[in-house]
PDB file of C-alpha atoms in Angstrom:
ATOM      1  CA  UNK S 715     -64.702 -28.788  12.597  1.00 77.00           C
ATOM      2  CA  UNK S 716     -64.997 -25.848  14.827  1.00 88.00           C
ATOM      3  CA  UNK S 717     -68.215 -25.528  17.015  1.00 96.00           C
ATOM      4  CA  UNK S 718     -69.084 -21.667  17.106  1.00 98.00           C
ATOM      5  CA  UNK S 719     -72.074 -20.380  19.849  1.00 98.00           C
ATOM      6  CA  UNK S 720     -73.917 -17.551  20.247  1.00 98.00           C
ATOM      7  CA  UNK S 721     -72.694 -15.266  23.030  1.00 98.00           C
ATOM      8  CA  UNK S 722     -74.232 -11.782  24.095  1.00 98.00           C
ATOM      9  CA  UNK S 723     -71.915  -8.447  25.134  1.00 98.00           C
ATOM     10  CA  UNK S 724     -72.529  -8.071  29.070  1.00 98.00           C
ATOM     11  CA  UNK S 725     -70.294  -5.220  29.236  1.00 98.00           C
ATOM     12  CA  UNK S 726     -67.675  -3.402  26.794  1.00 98.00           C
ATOM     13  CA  UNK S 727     -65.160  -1.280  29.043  1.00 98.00           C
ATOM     14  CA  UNK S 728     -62.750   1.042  27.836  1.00 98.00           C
ATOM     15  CA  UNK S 729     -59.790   1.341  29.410  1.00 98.00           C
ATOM     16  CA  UNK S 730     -58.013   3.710  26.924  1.00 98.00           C
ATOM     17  CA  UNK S 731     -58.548   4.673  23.426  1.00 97.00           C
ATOM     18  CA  UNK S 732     -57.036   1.734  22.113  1.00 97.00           C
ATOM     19  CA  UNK S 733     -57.438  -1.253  25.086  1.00 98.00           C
ATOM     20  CA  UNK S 734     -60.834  -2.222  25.911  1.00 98.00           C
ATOM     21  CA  UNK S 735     -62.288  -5.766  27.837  1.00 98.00           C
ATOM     22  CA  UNK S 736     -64.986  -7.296  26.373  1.00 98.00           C
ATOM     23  CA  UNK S 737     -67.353  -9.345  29.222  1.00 98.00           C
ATOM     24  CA  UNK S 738     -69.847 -11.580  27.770  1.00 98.00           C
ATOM     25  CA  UNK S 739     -71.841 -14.583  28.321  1.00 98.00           C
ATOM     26  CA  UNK S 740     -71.986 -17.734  26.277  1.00 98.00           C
ATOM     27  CA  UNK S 741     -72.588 -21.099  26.200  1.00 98.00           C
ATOM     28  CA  UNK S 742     -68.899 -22.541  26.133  1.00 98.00           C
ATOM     29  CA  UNK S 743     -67.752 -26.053  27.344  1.00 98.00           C
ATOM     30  CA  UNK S 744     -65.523 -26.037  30.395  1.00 97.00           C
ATOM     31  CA  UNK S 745     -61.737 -24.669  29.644  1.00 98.00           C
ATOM     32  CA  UNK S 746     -58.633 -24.823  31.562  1.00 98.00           C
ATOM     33  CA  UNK S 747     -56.688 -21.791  32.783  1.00 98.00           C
ATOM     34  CA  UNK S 748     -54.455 -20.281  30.070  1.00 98.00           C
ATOM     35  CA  UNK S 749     -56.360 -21.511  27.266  1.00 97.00           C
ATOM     36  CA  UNK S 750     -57.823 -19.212  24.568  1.00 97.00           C
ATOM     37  CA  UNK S 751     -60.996 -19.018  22.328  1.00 97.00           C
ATOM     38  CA  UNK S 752     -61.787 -17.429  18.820  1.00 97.00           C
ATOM     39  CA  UNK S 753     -64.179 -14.355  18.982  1.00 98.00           C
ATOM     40  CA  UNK S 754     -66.212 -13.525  15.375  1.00 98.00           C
ATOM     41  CA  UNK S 755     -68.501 -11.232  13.944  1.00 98.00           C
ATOM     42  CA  UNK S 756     -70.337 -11.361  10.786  1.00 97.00           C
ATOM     43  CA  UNK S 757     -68.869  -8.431   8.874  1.00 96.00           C
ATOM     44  CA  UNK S 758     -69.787  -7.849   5.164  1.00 93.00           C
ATOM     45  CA  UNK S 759     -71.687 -11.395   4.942  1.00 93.00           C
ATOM     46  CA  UNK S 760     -68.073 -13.100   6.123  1.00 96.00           C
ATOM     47  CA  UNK S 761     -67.740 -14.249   9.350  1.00 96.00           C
ATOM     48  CA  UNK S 762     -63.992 -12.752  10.896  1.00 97.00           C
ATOM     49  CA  UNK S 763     -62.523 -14.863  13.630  1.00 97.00           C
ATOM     50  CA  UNK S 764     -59.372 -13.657  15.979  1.00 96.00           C
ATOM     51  CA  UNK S 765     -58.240 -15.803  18.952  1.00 96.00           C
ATOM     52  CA  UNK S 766     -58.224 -13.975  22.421  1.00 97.00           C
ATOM     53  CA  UNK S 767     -57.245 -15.557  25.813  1.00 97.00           C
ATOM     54  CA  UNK S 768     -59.944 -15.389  28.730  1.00 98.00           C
ATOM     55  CA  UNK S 769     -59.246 -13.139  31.509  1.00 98.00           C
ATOM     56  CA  UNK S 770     -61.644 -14.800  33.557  1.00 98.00           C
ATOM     57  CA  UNK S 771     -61.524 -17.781  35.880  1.00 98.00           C
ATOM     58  CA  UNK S 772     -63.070 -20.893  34.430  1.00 98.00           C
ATOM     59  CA  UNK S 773     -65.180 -20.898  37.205  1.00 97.00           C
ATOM     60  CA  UNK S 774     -66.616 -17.252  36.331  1.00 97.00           C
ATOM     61  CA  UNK S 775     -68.983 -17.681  34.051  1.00 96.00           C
ATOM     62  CA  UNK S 776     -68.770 -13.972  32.969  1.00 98.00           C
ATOM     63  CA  UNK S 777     -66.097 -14.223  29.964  1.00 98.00           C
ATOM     64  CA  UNK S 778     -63.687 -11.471  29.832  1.00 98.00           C
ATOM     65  CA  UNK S 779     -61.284 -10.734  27.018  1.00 98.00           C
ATOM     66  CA  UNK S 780     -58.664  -8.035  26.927  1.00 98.00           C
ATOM     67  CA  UNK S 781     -58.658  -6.546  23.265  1.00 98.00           C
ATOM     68  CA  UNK S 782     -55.960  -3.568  21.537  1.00 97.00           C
ATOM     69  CA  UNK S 783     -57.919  -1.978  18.916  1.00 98.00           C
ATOM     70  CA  UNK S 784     -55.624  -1.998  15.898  1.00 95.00           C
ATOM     71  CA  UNK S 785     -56.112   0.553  13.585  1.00 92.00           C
ATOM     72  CA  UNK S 786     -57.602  -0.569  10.465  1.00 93.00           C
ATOM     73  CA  UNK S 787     -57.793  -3.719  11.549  1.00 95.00           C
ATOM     74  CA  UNK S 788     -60.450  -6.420  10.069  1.00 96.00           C
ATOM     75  CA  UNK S 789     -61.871  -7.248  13.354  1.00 98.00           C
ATOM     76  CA  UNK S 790     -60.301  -5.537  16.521  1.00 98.00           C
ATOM     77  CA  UNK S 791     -62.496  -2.140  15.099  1.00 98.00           C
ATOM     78  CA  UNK S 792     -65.696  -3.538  15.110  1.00 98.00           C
ATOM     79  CA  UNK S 793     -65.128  -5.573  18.685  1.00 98.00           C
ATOM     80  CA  UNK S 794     -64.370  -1.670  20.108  1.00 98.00           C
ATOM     81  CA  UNK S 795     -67.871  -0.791  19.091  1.00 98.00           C
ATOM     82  CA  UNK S 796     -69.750  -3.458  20.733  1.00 98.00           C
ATOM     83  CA  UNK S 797     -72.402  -3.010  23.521  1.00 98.00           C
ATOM     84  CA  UNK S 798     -74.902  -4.531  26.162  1.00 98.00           C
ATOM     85  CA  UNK S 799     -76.917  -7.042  24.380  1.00 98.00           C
ATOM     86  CA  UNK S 800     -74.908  -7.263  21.081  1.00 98.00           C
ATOM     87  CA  UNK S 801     -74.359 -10.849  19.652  1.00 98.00           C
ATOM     88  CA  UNK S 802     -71.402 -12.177  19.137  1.00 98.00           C
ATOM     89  CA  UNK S 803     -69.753 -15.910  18.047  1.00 98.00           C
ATOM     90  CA  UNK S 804     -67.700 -17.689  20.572  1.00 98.00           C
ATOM     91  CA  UNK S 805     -65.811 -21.373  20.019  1.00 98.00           C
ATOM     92  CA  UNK S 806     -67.428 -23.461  21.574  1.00 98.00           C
ATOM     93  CA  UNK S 807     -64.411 -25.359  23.194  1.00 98.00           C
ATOM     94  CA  UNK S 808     -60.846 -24.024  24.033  1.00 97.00           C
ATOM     95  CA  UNK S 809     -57.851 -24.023  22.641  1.00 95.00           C
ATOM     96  CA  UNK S 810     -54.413 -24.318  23.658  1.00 94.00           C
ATOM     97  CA  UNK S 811     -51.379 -25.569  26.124  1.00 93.00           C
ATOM     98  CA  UNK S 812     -50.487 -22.508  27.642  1.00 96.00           C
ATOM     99  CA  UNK S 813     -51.175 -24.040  30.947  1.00 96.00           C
ATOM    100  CA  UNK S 814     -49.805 -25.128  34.536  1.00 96.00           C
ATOM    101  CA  UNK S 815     -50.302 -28.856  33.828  1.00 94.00           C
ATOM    102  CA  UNK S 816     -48.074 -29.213  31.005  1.00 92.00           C
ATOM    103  CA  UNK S 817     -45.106 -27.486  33.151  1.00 95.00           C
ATOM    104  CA  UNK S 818     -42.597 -28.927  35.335  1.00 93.00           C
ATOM    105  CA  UNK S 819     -42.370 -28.548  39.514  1.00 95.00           C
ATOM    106  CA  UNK S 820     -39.610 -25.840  39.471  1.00 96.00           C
ATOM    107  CA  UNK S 821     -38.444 -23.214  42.200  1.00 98.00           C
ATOM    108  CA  UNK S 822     -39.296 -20.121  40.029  1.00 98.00           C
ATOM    109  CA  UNK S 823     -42.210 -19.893  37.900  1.00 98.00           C
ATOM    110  CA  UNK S 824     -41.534 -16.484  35.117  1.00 98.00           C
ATOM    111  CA  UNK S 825     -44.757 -15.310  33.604  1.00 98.00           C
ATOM    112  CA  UNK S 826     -43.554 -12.704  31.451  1.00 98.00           C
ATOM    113  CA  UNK S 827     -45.944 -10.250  29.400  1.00 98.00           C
ATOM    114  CA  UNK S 828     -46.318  -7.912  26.836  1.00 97.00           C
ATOM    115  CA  UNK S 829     -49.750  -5.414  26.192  1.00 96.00           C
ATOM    116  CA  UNK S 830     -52.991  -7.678  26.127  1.00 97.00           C
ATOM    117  CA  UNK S 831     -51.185 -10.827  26.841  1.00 97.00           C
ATOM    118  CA  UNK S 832     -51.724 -10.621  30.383  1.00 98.00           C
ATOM    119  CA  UNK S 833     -54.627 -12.491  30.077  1.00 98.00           C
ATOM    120  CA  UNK S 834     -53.759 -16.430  30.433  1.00 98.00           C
ATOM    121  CA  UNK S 835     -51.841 -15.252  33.463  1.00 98.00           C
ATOM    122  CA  UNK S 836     -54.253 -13.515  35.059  1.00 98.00           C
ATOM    123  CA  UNK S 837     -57.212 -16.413  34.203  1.00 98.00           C
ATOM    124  CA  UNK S 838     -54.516 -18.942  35.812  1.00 98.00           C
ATOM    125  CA  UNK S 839     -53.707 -16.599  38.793  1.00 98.00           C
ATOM    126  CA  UNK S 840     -57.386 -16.241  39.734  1.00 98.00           C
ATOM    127  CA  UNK S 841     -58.088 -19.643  39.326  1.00 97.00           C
ATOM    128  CA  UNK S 842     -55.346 -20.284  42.082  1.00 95.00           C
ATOM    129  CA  UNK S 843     -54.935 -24.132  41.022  1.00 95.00           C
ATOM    130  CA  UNK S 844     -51.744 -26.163  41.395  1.00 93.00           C
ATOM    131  CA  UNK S 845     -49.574 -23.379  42.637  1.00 95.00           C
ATOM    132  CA  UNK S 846     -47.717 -26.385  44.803  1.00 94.00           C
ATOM    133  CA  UNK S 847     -45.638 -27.163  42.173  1.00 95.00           C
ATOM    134  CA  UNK S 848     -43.824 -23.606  42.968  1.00 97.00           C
ATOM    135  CA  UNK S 849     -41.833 -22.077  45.560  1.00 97.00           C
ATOM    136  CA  UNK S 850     -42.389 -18.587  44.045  1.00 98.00           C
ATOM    137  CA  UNK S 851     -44.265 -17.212  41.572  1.00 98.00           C
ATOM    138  CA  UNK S 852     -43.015 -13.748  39.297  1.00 98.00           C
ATOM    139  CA  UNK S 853     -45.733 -11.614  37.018  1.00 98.00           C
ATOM    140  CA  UNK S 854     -43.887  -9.281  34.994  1.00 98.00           C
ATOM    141  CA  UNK S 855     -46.270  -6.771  32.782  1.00 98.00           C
ATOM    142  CA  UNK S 856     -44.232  -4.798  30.531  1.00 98.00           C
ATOM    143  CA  UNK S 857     -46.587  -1.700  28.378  1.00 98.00           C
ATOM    144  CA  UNK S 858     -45.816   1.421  26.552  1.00 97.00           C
ATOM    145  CA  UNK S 859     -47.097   3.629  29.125  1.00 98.00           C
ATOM    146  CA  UNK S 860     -48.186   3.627  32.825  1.00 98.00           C
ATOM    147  CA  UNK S 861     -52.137   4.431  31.497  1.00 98.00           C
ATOM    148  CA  UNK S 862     -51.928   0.519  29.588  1.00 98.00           C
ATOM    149  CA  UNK S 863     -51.460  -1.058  33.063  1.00 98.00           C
ATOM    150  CA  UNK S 864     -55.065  -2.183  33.070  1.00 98.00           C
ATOM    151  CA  UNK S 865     -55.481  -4.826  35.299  1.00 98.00           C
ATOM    152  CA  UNK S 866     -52.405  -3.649  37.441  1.00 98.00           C
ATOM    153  CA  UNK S 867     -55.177  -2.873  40.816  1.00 98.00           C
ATOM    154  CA  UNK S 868     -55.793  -7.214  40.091  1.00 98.00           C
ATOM    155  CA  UNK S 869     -52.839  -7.744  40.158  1.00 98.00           C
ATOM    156  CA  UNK S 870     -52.035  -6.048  43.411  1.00 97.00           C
ATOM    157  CA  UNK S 871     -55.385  -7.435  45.083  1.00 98.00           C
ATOM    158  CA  UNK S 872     -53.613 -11.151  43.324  1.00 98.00           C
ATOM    159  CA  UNK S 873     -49.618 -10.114  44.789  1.00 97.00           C
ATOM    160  CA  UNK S 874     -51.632  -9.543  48.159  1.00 97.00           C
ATOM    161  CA  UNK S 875     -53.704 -12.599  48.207  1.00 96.00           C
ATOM    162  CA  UNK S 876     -50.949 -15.280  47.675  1.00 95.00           C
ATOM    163  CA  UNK S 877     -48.335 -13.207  49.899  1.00 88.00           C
ATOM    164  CA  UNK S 878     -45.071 -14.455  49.234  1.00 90.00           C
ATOM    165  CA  UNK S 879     -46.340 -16.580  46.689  1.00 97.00           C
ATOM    166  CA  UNK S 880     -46.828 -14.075  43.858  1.00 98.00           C
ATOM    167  CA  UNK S 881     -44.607 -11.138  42.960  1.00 98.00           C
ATOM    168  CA  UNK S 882     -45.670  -8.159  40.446  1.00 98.00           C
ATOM    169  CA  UNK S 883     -42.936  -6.440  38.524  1.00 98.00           C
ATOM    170  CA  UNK S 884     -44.102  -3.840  35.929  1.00 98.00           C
ATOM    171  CA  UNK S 885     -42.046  -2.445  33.057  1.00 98.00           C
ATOM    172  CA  UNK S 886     -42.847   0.342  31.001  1.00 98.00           C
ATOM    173  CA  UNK S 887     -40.737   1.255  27.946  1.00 97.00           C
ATOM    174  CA  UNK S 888     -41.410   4.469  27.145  1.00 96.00           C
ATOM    175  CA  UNK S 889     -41.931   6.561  30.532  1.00 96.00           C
ATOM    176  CA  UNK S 890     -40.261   6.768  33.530  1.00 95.00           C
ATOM    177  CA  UNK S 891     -42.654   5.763  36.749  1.00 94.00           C
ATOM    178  CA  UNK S 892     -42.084   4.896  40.594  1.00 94.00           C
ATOM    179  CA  UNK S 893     -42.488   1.295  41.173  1.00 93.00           C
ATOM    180  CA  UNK S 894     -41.907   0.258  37.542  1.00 98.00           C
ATOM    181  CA  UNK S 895     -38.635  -0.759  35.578  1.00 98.00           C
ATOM    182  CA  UNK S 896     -38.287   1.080  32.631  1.00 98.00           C
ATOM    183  CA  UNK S 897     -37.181  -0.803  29.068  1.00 97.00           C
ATOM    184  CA  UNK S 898     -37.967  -4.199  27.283  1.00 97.00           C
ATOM    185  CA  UNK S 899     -37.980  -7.533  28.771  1.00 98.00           C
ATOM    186  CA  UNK S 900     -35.122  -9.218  27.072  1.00 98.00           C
ATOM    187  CA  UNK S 901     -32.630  -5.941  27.741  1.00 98.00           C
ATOM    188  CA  UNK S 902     -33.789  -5.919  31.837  1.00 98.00           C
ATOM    189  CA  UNK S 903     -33.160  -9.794  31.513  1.00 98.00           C
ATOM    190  CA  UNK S 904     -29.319  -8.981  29.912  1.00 98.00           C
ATOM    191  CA  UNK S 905     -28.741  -6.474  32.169  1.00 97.00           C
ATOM    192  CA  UNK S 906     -30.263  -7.956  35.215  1.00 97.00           C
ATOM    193  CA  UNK S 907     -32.194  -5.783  36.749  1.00 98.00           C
ATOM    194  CA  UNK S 908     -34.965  -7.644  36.815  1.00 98.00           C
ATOM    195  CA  UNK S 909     -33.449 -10.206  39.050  1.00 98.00           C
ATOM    196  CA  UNK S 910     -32.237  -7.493  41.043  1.00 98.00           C
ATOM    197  CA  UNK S 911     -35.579  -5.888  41.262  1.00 97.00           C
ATOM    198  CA  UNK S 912     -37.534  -9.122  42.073  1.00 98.00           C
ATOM    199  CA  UNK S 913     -34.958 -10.333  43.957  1.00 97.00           C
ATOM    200  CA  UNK S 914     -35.263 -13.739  42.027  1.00 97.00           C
ATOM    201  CA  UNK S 915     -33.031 -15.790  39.606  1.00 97.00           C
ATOM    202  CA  UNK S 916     -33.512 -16.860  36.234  1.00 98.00           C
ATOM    203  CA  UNK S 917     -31.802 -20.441  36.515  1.00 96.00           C
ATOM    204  CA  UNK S 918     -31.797 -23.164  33.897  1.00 96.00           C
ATOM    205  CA  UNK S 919     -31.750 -25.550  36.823  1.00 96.00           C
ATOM    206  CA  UNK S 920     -34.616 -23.909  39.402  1.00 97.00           C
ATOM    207  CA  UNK S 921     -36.843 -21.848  36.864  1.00 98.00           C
ATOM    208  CA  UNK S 922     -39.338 -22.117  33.893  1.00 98.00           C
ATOM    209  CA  UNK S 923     -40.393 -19.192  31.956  1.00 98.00           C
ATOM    210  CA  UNK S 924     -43.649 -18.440  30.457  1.00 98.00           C
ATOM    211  CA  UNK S 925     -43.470 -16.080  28.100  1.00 98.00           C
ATOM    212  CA  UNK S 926     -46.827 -14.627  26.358  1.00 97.00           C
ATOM    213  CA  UNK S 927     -47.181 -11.508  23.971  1.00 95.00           C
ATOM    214  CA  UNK S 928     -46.135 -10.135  20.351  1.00 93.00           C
ATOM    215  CA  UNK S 929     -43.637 -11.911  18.291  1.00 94.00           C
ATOM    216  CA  UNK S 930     -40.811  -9.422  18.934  1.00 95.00           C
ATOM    217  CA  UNK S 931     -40.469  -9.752  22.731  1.00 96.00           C
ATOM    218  CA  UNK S 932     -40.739 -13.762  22.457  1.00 96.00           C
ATOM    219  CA  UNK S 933     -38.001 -14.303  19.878  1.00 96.00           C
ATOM    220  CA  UNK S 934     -35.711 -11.609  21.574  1.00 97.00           C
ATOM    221  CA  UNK S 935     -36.209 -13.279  24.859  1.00 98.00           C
ATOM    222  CA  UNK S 936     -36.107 -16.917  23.937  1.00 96.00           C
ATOM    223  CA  UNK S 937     -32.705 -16.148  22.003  1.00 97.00           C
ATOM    224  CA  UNK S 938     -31.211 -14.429  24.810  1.00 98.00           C
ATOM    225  CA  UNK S 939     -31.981 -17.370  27.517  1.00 98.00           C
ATOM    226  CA  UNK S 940     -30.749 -19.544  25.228  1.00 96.00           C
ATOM    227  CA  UNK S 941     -27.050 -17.866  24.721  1.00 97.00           C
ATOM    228  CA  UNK S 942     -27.152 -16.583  27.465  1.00 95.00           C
ATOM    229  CA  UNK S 943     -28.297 -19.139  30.484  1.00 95.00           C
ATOM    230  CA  UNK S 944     -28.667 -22.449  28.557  1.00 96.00           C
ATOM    231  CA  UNK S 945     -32.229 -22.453  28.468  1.00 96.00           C
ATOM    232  CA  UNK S 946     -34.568 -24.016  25.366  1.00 95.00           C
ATOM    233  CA  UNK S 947     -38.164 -24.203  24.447  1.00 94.00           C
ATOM    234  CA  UNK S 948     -40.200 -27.219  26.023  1.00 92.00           C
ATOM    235  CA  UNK S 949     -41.731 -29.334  23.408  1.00 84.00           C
ATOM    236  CA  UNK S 950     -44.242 -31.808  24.427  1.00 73.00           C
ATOM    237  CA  UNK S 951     -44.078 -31.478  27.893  1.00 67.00           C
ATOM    238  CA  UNK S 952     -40.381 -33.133  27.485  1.00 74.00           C
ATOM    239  CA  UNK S 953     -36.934 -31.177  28.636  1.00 85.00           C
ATOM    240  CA  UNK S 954     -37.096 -27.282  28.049  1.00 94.00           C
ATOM    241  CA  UNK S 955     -37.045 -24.628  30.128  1.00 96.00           C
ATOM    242  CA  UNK S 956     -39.524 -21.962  28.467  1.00 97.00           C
ATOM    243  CA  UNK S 957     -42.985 -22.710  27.500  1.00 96.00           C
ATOM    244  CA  UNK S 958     -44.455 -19.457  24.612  1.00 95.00           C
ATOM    245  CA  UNK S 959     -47.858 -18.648  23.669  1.00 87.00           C
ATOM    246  CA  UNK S 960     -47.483 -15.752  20.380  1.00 75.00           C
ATOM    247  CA  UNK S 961     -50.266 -12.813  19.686  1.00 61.00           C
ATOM    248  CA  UNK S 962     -50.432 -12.619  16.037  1.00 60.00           C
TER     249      UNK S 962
END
């Protein structure tokens, strides 16, 4: 049975007219980097739940969650319109396996994004825990447009932090900008310039790929790795070279 608590809006900040971050404070159990929670308002006398990865560090206890606010949506609407002090439901305890302990040691870590899905990545990357297991690690954010790269000044103050460690390709699909690659994912992958522009391989052998966003860019990625360089979908933490967590 799920355990919901009461949490209270800390801050509601719009990043465009659609992507917002929703900061709160709650009493949650302890979670692991990656994982996700369900947010819920009482709407109409029902309460409407949506599952959202934290942002945040599990050792900030300021919870952040990185929203899209779909048009006529049930729930997404009436998250946009929160503000300081507003109440809000929380699960208690977090979900998911989205996570650095269930992956192997590997050369090449791949943490590829779409939109809001950012998120687990950017909880794990703050957290900074068992980065030992890789020689290099490489965040790719791909967005419609160079205004949805949100958290791209983290991610810099993150790519400087662990040096070599971490590497930050963007991708936007439908401008052109300096600095980014412009297309989808699984195309950049078949025509590799993303290797070329992170100067990193995509190797059956040395990598693992994380892959995290909408439905599309997961099934269009995971089929191409798998024609195309041999790699399959890790199933309880046994062979498998691509570990997914799916928005909606």
């Amino acid at each position: 049975m799920t355990n919901w608590v009461k949490g209270k809006i800390i801050k509601n900040h719009k990043w465009t007219k659609s992507l917002f971050s929703l900061i709160l404070e709650a009493p949650i159990k302890p979670f692991i980097a990656g994982q996700y929670a369900k947010l819920a308002l009482e709407i109409n006398g029902q309460r409407i739940q949506r599952a959202y990865s934290y942002v945040n560090s599990p050792f900030n206890n300021k919870l952040e969650f990185y929203l899209v606010n779909i048009k006529n949506g049930k729930l997404s609407p009436h998250l946009a319109e929160l503000k300081y002090g507003d109440d809000i439901y929380i699960t208690e305890k977090a979900s998911g396996f989205f996570i650095l302990e269930e992956l192997p040691d590997c050369e090449t870590l791949w943490m590829l994004s779409t939109g809001t899905a950012i998120g687990p990545f950017l909880s794990i990357l703050q957290l900074g825990k068992n980065f030992m297991k890789f020689k290099q690690i490489i965040l790719v954010h791909a967005v419609r447009y160079a205004k949805d790269l949100s958290y791209l000044p983290l991610m810099k103050i993150l790519e400087k932090k662990y040096k070599n460690k971490l590497k930050i390709q963007t991708i936007i699909s439908r401008e052109n900008k300096i600095g980014s690659l412009t297309g989808r994912i699984p195309k950049l992958i078949e025509n590799g310039q993303l290797e070329k522009e992170t100067k990193a391989k995509i190797d059956p052998v040395t990598s693992h790929i994380m892959l995290c966003g909408n439905p599309g860019m997961i099934k269009d990625t995971q089929n191409l790795l798998k024609i195309q360089r041999g790699m399959n979908k890790r199933f309880n933490n046994k062979n498998g070279q691509i570990s997914t967590e799916q928005y909606w």
